[in-house]
JSON list of C-alpha atoms in Angstrom, two decimals:
[
{"chain": "A", "resi": 1, "resn": "MET", "atom": "CA", "xyz": [157.37, 60.95, 77.04]},
{"chain": "A", "resi": 2, "resn": "ILE", "atom": "CA", "xyz": [155.05, 58.03, 77.90]},
{"chain": "A", "resi": 3, "resn": "GLN", "atom": "CA", "xyz": [153.43, 58.33, 74.48]},
{"chain": "A", "resi": 4, "resn": "TRP", "atom": "CA", "xyz": [156.78, 57.94, 72.67]},
{"chain": "A", "resi": 5, "resn": "GLU", "atom": "CA", "xyz": [157.70, 54.94, 74.79]},
{"chain": "A", "resi": 6, "resn": "ARG", "atom": "CA", "xyz": [154.43, 53.25, 73.91]},
{"chain": "A", "resi": 7, "resn": "LEU", "atom": "CA", "xyz": [154.91, 54.03, 70.21]},
{"chain": "A", "resi": 8, "resn": "ARG", "atom": "CA", "xyz": [158.38, 52.51, 70.40]},
{"chain": "A", "resi": 9, "resn": "GLN", "atom": "CA", "xyz": [157.03, 49.51, 72.33]},
{"chain": "A", "resi": 10, "resn": "TYR", "atom": "CA", "xyz": [154.60, 48.71, 69.50]},
{"chain": "A", "resi": 11, "resn": "SER", "atom": "CA", "xyz": [157.13, 49.52, 66.74]},
{"chain": "A", "resi": 12, "resn": "LEU", "atom": "CA", "xyz": [155.10, 52.42, 65.45]},
{"chain": "A", "resi": 13, "resn": "LEU", "atom": "CA", "xyz": [157.91, 54.97, 65.06]},
{"chain": "A", "resi": 14, "resn": "ALA", "atom": "CA", "xyz": [158.96, 55.85, 61.52]},
{"chain": "A", "resi": 15, "resn": "ASP", "atom": "CA", "xyz": [162.61, 54.80, 61.95]},
{"chain": "A", "resi": 16, "resn": "GLN", "atom": "CA", "xyz": [161.77, 51.43, 63.49]},
{"chain": "A", "resi": 17, "resn": "THR", "atom": "CA", "xyz": [161.51, 48.21, 61.61]},
{"chain": "A", "resi": 18, "resn": "VAL", "atom": "CA", "xyz": [159.24, 45.45, 62.75]},
{"chain": "A", "resi": 19, "resn": "GLN", "atom": "CA", "xyz": [161.20, 42.60, 64.26]},
{"chain": "A", "resi": 20, "resn": "PRO", "atom": "CA", "xyz": [159.81, 39.10, 64.23]},
{"chain": "A", "resi": 21, "resn": "LEU", "atom": "CA", "xyz": [158.23, 38.15, 67.53]},
{"chain": "A", "resi": 22, "resn": "ASN", "atom": "CA", "xyz": [160.22, 35.79, 69.69]},
{"chain": "A", "resi": 23, "resn": "LEU", "atom": "CA", "xyz": [158.05, 33.36, 71.58]},
{"chain": "A", "resi": 24, "resn": "GLY", "atom": "CA", "xyz": [160.05, 34.02, 74.75]},
{"chain": "A", "resi": 25, "resn": "ASP", "atom": "CA", "xyz": [159.15, 37.75, 74.78]},
{"chain": "A", "resi": 26, "resn": "SER", "atom": "CA", "xyz": [156.09, 38.76, 76.76]},
{"chain": "A", "resi": 27, "resn": "VAL", "atom": "CA", "xyz": [153.41, 40.55, 74.75]},
{"chain": "A", "resi": 28, "resn": "LEU", "atom": "CA", "xyz": [151.35, 43.23, 76.48]},
{"chain": "A", "resi": 29, "resn": "ASN", "atom": "CA", "xyz": [147.65, 42.70, 76.38]},
{"chain": "A", "resi": 30, "resn": "PHE", "atom": "CA", "xyz": [144.90, 45.17, 77.13]},
{"chain": "A", "resi": 31, "resn": "SER", "atom": "CA", "xyz": [144.85, 44.37, 80.85]},
{"chain": "A", "resi": 32, "resn": "ASP", "atom": "CA", "xyz": [148.58, 45.12, 81.16]},
{"chain": "A", "resi": 33, "resn": "VAL", "atom": "CA", "xyz": [148.21, 48.50, 79.45]},
{"chain": "A", "resi": 34, "resn": "GLU", "atom": "CA", "xyz": [145.16, 49.28, 81.56]},
{"chain": "A", "resi": 35, "resn": "GLU", "atom": "CA", "xyz": [147.15, 48.63, 84.75]},
{"chain": "A", "resi": 36, "resn": "GLN", "atom": "CA", "xyz": [149.85, 51.04, 83.60]},
{"chain": "A", "resi": 37, "resn": "LEU", "atom": "CA", "xyz": [147.35, 53.85, 83.18]},
{"chain": "A", "resi": 38, "resn": "THR", "atom": "CA", "xyz": [146.63, 55.87, 86.26]},
{"chain": "A", "resi": 39, "resn": "ASP", "atom": "CA", "xyz": [143.38, 57.57, 87.11]},
{"chain": "A", "resi": 40, "resn": "GLU", "atom": "CA", "xyz": [145.10, 60.96, 87.16]},
{"chain": "A", "resi": 41, "resn": "GLU", "atom": "CA", "xyz": [146.02, 60.61, 83.48]},
{"chain": "A", "resi": 42, "resn": "LEU", "atom": "CA", "xyz": [142.41, 59.85, 82.57]},
{"chain": "A", "resi": 43, "resn": "LEU", "atom": "CA", "xyz": [140.88, 62.58, 84.72]},
{"chain": "A", "resi": 44, "resn": "SER", "atom": "CA", "xyz": [143.30, 65.26, 83.60]},
{"chain": "A", "resi": 45, "resn": "GLU", "atom": "CA", "xyz": [141.41, 65.75, 80.32]},
{"chain": "A", "resi": 46, "resn": "GLN", "atom": "CA", "xyz": [139.32, 68.92, 80.38]},
{"chain": "A", "resi": 47, "resn": "PRO", "atom": "CA", "xyz": [135.66, 68.57, 79.30]},
{"chain": "A", "resi": 48, "resn": "ASP", "atom": "CA", "xyz": [134.82, 70.01, 75.92]},
{"chain": "A", "resi": 49, "resn": "PRO", "atom": "CA", "xyz": [132.74, 73.19, 76.47]},
{"chain": "A", "resi": 50, "resn": "VAL", "atom": "CA", "xyz": [130.93, 72.84, 73.13]},
{"chain": "A", "resi": 51, "resn": "LEU", "atom": "CA", "xyz": [129.98, 69.25, 73.97]},
{"chain": "A", "resi": 52, "resn": "GLN", "atom": "CA", "xyz": [128.85, 70.26, 77.45]},
{"chain": "A", "resi": 53, "resn": "ASN", "atom": "CA", "xyz": [126.70, 73.06, 75.98]},
{"chain": "A", "resi": 54, "resn": "GLU", "atom": "CA", "xyz": [125.06, 70.67, 73.49]},
{"chain": "A", "resi": 55, "resn": "LEU", "atom": "CA", "xyz": [124.39, 68.14, 76.23]},
{"chain": "A", "resi": 56, "resn": "ARG", "atom": "CA", "xyz": [122.75, 70.85, 78.36]},
{"chain": "A", "resi": 57, "resn": "LYS", "atom": "CA", "xyz": [120.52, 71.90, 75.42]},
{"chain": "A", "resi": 58, "resn": "ILE", "atom": "CA", "xyz": [119.46, 68.32, 74.73]},
{"chain": "A", "resi": 59, "resn": "ASP", "atom": "CA", "xyz": [118.80, 67.73, 78.42]},
{"chain": "A", "resi": 60, "resn": "ARG", "atom": "CA", "xyz": [116.67, 70.88, 78.57]},
{"chain": "A", "resi": 61, "resn": "ARG", "atom": "CA", "xyz": [114.64, 69.81, 75.50]},
{"chain": "A", "resi": 62, "resn": "HIS", "atom": "CA", "xyz": [114.02, 66.40, 77.05]},
{"chain": "A", "resi": 63, "resn": "LYS", "atom": "CA", "xyz": [112.88, 67.95, 80.33]},
{"chain": "A", "resi": 64, "resn": "ILE", "atom": "CA", "xyz": [110.49, 70.29, 78.48]},
{"chain": "A", "resi": 65, "resn": "GLU", "atom": "CA", "xyz": [109.06, 67.34, 76.55]},
{"chain": "A", "resi": 66, "resn": "ILE", "atom": "CA", "xyz": [108.62, 65.38, 79.78]},
{"chain": "A", "resi": 67, "resn": "ARG", "atom": "CA", "xyz": [106.77, 68.32, 81.36]},
{"chain": "A", "resi": 68, "resn": "LYS", "atom": "CA", "xyz": [104.47, 68.56, 78.32]},
{"chain": "A", "resi": 69, "resn": "LEU", "atom": "CA", "xyz": [103.74, 64.84, 78.48]},
{"chain": "A", "resi": 70, "resn": "GLU", "atom": "CA", "xyz": [103.04, 65.03, 82.21]},
{"chain": "A", "resi": 71, "resn": "ASP", "atom": "CA", "xyz": [100.58, 67.89, 81.58]},
{"chain": "A", "resi": 72, "resn": "GLU", "atom": "CA", "xyz": [98.97, 65.87, 78.80]},
{"chain": "A", "resi": 73, "resn": "ILE", "atom": "CA", "xyz": [98.63, 62.89, 81.14]},
{"chain": "A", "resi": 74, "resn": "ARG", "atom": "CA", "xyz": [96.78, 65.09, 83.65]},
{"chain": "A", "resi": 75, "resn": "GLN", "atom": "CA", "xyz": [94.40, 66.21, 80.88]},
{"chain": "A", "resi": 76, "resn": "TRP", "atom": "CA", "xyz": [93.79, 62.61, 79.81]},
{"chain": "A", "resi": 77, "resn": "HIS", "atom": "CA", "xyz": [93.08, 61.59, 83.40]},
{"chain": "A", "resi": 78, "resn": "THR", "atom": "CA", "xyz": [90.29, 64.15, 83.56]},
{"chain": "A", "resi": 79, "resn": "MET", "atom": "CA", "xyz": [88.78, 63.04, 80.23]},
{"chain": "A", "resi": 80, "resn": "VAL", "atom": "CA", "xyz": [89.59, 59.33, 80.01]},
{"chain": "A", "resi": 81, "resn": "GLY", "atom": "CA", "xyz": [89.86, 56.76, 82.74]},
{"chain": "A", "resi": 82, "resn": "GLY", "atom": "CA", "xyz": [91.36, 53.30, 82.62]},
{"chain": "A", "resi": 83, "resn": "PRO", "atom": "CA", "xyz": [89.43, 50.08, 82.09]},
{"chain": "A", "resi": 84, "resn": "ASP", "atom": "CA", "xyz": [86.81, 49.36, 84.73]},
{"chain": "A", "resi": 85, "resn": "ASN", "atom": "CA", "xyz": [86.81, 46.59, 87.27]},
{"chain": "A", "resi": 86, "resn": "GLY", "atom": "CA", "xyz": [83.45, 45.35, 86.05]},
{"chain": "A", "resi": 87, "resn": "PRO", "atom": "CA", "xyz": [80.52, 46.15, 83.79]},
{"chain": "A", "resi": 88, "resn": "PHE", "atom": "CA", "xyz": [78.47, 47.76, 86.56]},
{"chain": "A", "resi": 89, "resn": "SER", "atom": "CA", "xyz": [81.01, 49.68, 88.62]},
{"chain": "A", "resi": 90, "resn": "PHE", "atom": "CA", "xyz": [79.80, 53.27, 88.84]},
{"chain": "A", "resi": 91, "resn": "ASP", "atom": "CA", "xyz": [81.93, 56.08, 90.17]},
{"chain": "A", "resi": 92, "resn": "LEU", "atom": "CA", "xyz": [80.14, 59.06, 88.66]},
{"chain": "A", "resi": 93, "resn": "ASP", "atom": "CA", "xyz": [80.21, 62.42, 90.34]},
{"chain": "A", "resi": 94, "resn": "ASN", "atom": "CA", "xyz": [77.69, 65.27, 90.12]},
{"chain": "A", "resi": 95, "resn": "GLU", "atom": "CA", "xyz": [79.34, 66.71, 86.98]},
{"chain": "A", "resi": 96, "resn": "THR", "atom": "CA", "xyz": [79.30, 63.45, 85.01]},
{"chain": "A", "resi": 97, "resn": "TYR", "atom": "CA", "xyz": [76.24, 62.43, 82.99]},
{"chain": "A", "resi": 98, "resn": "ALA", "atom": "CA", "xyz": [77.49, 59.04, 81.77]},
{"chain": "A", "resi": 99, "resn": "ALA", "atom": "CA", "xyz": [80.54, 56.84, 81.31]},
{"chain": "A", "resi": 100, "resn": "LEU", "atom": "CA", "xyz": [81.36, 55.28, 77.95]},
{"chain": "A", "resi": 101, "resn": "ARG", "atom": "CA", "xyz": [83.52, 52.19, 78.40]},
{"chain": "A", "resi": 102, "resn": "GLY", "atom": "CA", "xyz": [85.75, 50.69, 75.75]},
{"chain": "A", "resi": 103, "resn": "ARG", "atom": "CA", "xyz": [88.18, 47.81, 75.73]},
{"chain": "A", "resi": 104, "resn": "LEU", "atom": "CA", "xyz": [91.07, 50.08, 76.74]},
{"chain": "A", "resi": 105, "resn": "VAL", "atom": "CA", "xyz": [89.72, 53.43, 77.92]},
{"chain": "A", "resi": 106, "resn": "ARG", "atom": "CA", "xyz": [86.69, 54.97, 79.55]},
{"chain": "A", "resi": 107, "resn": "TYR", "atom": "CA", "xyz": [85.28, 58.37, 78.63]},
{"chain": "A", "resi": 108, "resn": "LEU", "atom": "CA", "xyz": [83.35, 60.40, 81.18]},
{"chain": "A", "resi": 109, "resn": "MET", "atom": "CA", "xyz": [80.53, 62.42, 79.58]},
{"chain": "A", "resi": 110, "resn": "ARG", "atom": "CA", "xyz": [80.70, 65.75, 81.40]},
{"chain": "A", "resi": 111, "resn": "SER", "atom": "CA", "xyz": [78.71, 67.88, 78.96]},
{"chain": "A", "resi": 112, "resn": "LYS", "atom": "CA", "xyz": [75.19, 67.40, 77.62]},
{"chain": "A", "resi": 113, "resn": "GLU", "atom": "CA", "xyz": [76.47, 66.79, 74.09]},
{"chain": "A", "resi": 114, "resn": "ILE", "atom": "CA", "xyz": [79.56, 64.90, 72.89]},
{"chain": "A", "resi": 115, "resn": "THR", "atom": "CA", "xyz": [80.87, 63.98, 69.45]},
{"chain": "A", "resi": 116, "resn": "LEU", "atom": "CA", "xyz": [82.08, 60.50, 68.53]},
{"chain": "A", "resi": 117, "resn": "GLY", "atom": "CA", "xyz": [84.67, 59.82, 65.83]},
{"chain": "A", "resi": 118, "resn": "ARG", "atom": "CA", "xyz": [88.35, 60.05, 65.05]},
{"chain": "A", "resi": 119, "resn": "THR", "atom": "CA", "xyz": [90.73, 62.84, 66.09]},
{"chain": "A", "resi": 120, "resn": "THR", "atom": "CA", "xyz": [93.17, 64.15, 63.48]},
{"chain": "A", "resi": 121, "resn": "PRO", "atom": "CA", "xyz": [95.52, 67.14, 63.57]},
{"chain": "A", "resi": 122, "resn": "THR", "atom": "CA", "xyz": [92.79, 69.24, 61.92]},
{"chain": "A", "resi": 123, "resn": "HIS", "atom": "CA", "xyz": [89.66, 67.66, 63.46]},
{"chain": "A", "resi": 124, "resn": "GLN", "atom": "CA", "xyz": [88.91, 67.19, 67.18]},
{"chain": "A", "resi": 125, "resn": "VAL", "atom": "CA", "xyz": [86.19, 65.02, 68.70]},
{"chain": "A", "resi": 126, "resn": "ASP", "atom": "CA", "xyz": [85.21, 64.34, 72.30]},
{"chain": "A", "resi": 127, "resn": "VAL", "atom": "CA", "xyz": [85.37, 60.53, 72.11]},
{"chain": "A", "resi": 128, "resn": "ASP", "atom": "CA", "xyz": [88.29, 59.39, 69.97]},
{"chain": "A", "resi": 129, "resn": "PHE", "atom": "CA", "xyz": [87.74, 55.81, 68.73]},
{"chain": "A", "resi": 130, "resn": "SER", "atom": "CA", "xyz": [91.37, 55.60, 67.56]},
{"chain": "A", "resi": 131, "resn": "LEU", "atom": "CA", "xyz": [92.36, 55.23, 71.23]},
{"chain": "A", "resi": 132, "resn": "GLU", "atom": "CA", "xyz": [90.70, 51.81, 71.16]},
{"chain": "A", "resi": 133, "resn": "GLY", "atom": "CA", "xyz": [92.73, 50.56, 68.19]},
{"chain": "A", "resi": 134, "resn": "PRO", "atom": "CA", "xyz": [92.77, 50.87, 64.39]},
{"chain": "A", "resi": 135, "resn": "ALA", "atom": "CA", "xyz": [89.95, 53.21, 63.43]},
{"chain": "A", "resi": 136, "resn": "TRP", "atom": "CA", "xyz": [90.67, 54.29, 59.87]},
{"chain": "A", "resi": 137, "resn": "LYS", "atom": "CA", "xyz": [87.21, 53.13, 58.72]},
{"chain": "A", "resi": 138, "resn": "ILE", "atom": "CA", "xyz": [85.41, 55.23, 61.33]},
{"chain": "A", "resi": 139, "resn": "SER", "atom": "CA", "xyz": [84.26, 58.66, 60.18]},
{"chain": "A", "resi": 140, "resn": "LEU", "atom": "CA", "xyz": [85.87, 61.80, 61.55]},
{"chain": "A", "resi": 141, "resn": "LYS", "atom": "CA", "xyz": [82.45, 62.73, 62.97]},
{"chain": "A", "resi": 142, "resn": "GLN", "atom": "CA", "xyz": [80.74, 59.36, 63.39]},
{"chain": "A", "resi": 143, "resn": "GLY", "atom": "CA", "xyz": [77.98, 60.57, 65.65]},
{"chain": "A", "resi": 144, "resn": "ILE", "atom": "CA", "xyz": [76.70, 62.69, 68.53]},
{"chain": "A", "resi": 145, "resn": "ILE", "atom": "CA", "xyz": [75.33, 61.62, 71.91]},
{"chain": "A", "resi": 146, "resn": "LYS", "atom": "CA", "xyz": [73.05, 64.19, 73.51]},
{"chain": "A", "resi": 147, "resn": "TYR", "atom": "CA", "xyz": [71.51, 64.14, 76.98]},
{"chain": "A", "resi": 148, "resn": "HIS", "atom": "CA", "xyz": [68.04, 65.69, 77.08]},
{"chain": "A", "resi": 149, "resn": "GLY", "atom": "CA", "xyz": [65.16, 65.21, 79.49]},
{"chain": "A", "resi": 150, "resn": "GLY", "atom": "CA", "xyz": [66.78, 62.35, 81.38]},
{"chain": "A", "resi": 151, "resn": "GLU", "atom": "CA", "xyz": [67.47, 60.30, 78.22]},
{"chain": "A", "resi": 152, "resn": "PHE", "atom": "CA", "xyz": [70.44, 59.88, 75.94]},
{"chain": "A", "resi": 153, "resn": "PHE", "atom": "CA", "xyz": [69.96, 60.29, 72.19]},
{"chain": "A", "resi": 154, "resn": "LEU", "atom": "CA", "xyz": [72.42, 59.10, 69.56]},
{"chain": "A", "resi": 155, "resn": "TRP", "atom": "CA", "xyz": [72.63, 60.53, 66.03]},
{"chain": "A", "resi": 156, "resn": "ASN", "atom": "CA", "xyz": [74.74, 58.74, 63.42]},
{"chain": "A", "resi": 157, "resn": "PHE", "atom": "CA", "xyz": [76.48, 61.00, 60.88]},
{"chain": "A", "resi": 158, "resn": "GLY", "atom": "CA", "xyz": [79.03, 58.46, 59.64]},
{"chain": "A", "resi": 159, "resn": "LYS", "atom": "CA", "xyz": [78.82, 56.19, 56.61]},
{"chain": "A", "resi": 160, "resn": "ARG", "atom": "CA", "xyz": [78.95, 53.03, 58.72]},
{"chain": "A", "resi": 161, "resn": "PRO", "atom": "CA", "xyz": [76.13, 52.04, 61.07]},
{"chain": "A", "resi": 162, "resn": "ILE", "atom": "CA", "xyz": [76.40, 52.30, 64.84]},
{"chain": "A", "resi": 163, "resn": "TYR", "atom": "CA", "xyz": [74.96, 49.30, 66.64]},
{"chain": "A", "resi": 164, "resn": "ILE", "atom": "CA", "xyz": [73.07, 49.79, 69.90]},
{"chain": "A", "resi": 165, "resn": "ASP", "atom": "CA", "xyz": [72.52, 46.46, 71.61]},
{"chain": "A", "resi": 166, "resn": "GLY", "atom": "CA", "xyz": [72.77, 44.74, 68.21]},
{"chain": "A", "resi": 167, "resn": "HIS", "atom": "CA", "xyz": [70.31, 47.07, 66.43]},
{"chain": "A", "resi": 168, "resn": "PRO", "atom": "CA", "xyz": [71.76, 49.28, 63.68]},
{"chain": "A", "resi": 169, "resn": "VAL", "atom": "CA", "xyz": [71.42, 53.05, 63.59]},
{"chain": "A", "resi": 170, "resn": "ILE", "atom": "CA", "xyz": [72.27, 54.01, 60.01]},
{"chain": "A", "resi": 171, "resn": "GLN", "atom": "CA", "xyz": [73.52, 57.34, 58.66]},
{"chain": "A", "resi": 172, "resn": "GLY", "atom": "CA", "xyz": [71.14, 60.23, 59.34]},
{"chain": "A", "resi": 173, "resn": "MET", "atom": "CA", "xyz": [69.07, 58.27, 61.86]},
{"chain": "A", "resi": 174, "resn": "SER", "atom": "CA", "xyz": [68.82, 58.74, 65.61]},
{"chain": "A", "resi": 175, "resn": "SER", "atom": "CA", "xyz": [67.98, 56.52, 68.53]},
{"chain": "A", "resi": 176, "resn": "PHE", "atom": "CA", "xyz": [67.60, 56.91, 72.26]},
{"chain": "A", "resi": 177, "resn": "THR", "atom": "CA", "xyz": [69.91, 54.84, 74.37]},
{"chain": "A", "resi": 178, "resn": "LEU", "atom": "CA", "xyz": [69.52, 53.29, 77.78]},
{"chain": "A", "resi": 179, "resn": "GLN", "atom": "CA", "xyz": [72.07, 52.62, 80.47]},
{"chain": "A", "resi": 180, "resn": "ASN", "atom": "CA", "xyz": [74.46, 49.65, 80.23]},
{"chain": "A", "resi": 181, "resn": "ILE", "atom": "CA", "xyz": [73.70, 48.90, 76.58]},
{"chain": "A", "resi": 182, "resn": "PRO", "atom": "CA", "xyz": [76.58, 47.95, 74.25]},
{"chain": "A", "resi": 183, "resn": "LEU", "atom": "CA", "xyz": [77.37, 50.44, 71.50]},
{"chain": "A", "resi": 184, "resn": "SER", "atom": "CA", "xyz": [79.63, 49.53, 68.58]},
{"chain": "A", "resi": 185, "resn": "VAL", "atom": "CA", "xyz": [80.58, 50.94, 65.17]},
{"chain": "A", "resi": 186, "resn": "SER", "atom": "CA", "xyz": [80.61, 48.62, 62.15]},
{"chain": "A", "resi": 187, "resn": "LEU", "atom": "CA", "xyz": [84.04, 48.23, 60.54]},
{"chain": "A", "resi": 188, "resn": "CYS", "atom": "CA", "xyz": [82.77, 46.31, 57.48]}
]
């Protein structure tokens, strides 16, 4: 019954004709209509079971994705640390041979041999240079760092040279590295 009264009030019934508005008549605005509505009328609508089911499915997918991301974060925390507080802050444990520090991340070398390069869906490396920024010019397998006899050796397999303390190591060459020496890959 309320619906028909409202339709009549706004001259929306088929048999009504629109009368010109007299300036003396009061026109209902949104606030007036909102005051006429009661909370019981709004809450009486039953929730749509199909909608509720879809919302549950979407919520479940989001929770699963969050769990996967949380697991991935734990894996990254074991492999990669955040930026250091200084160039000589060491927090290596007995299982860590070295720490490679970048602008954004730090990689802990926990095996005697690690590969440097770019990770793709089909190719995995230990130290992913794409985490530091654009790395499309870096080879998939740019190089290997190997710990042997108390020294670190670097082999370059990429097309671009790797610079150790400003000295280039070109493709196919190797060099031993010392502690706290800058290592960079040429992007030219």
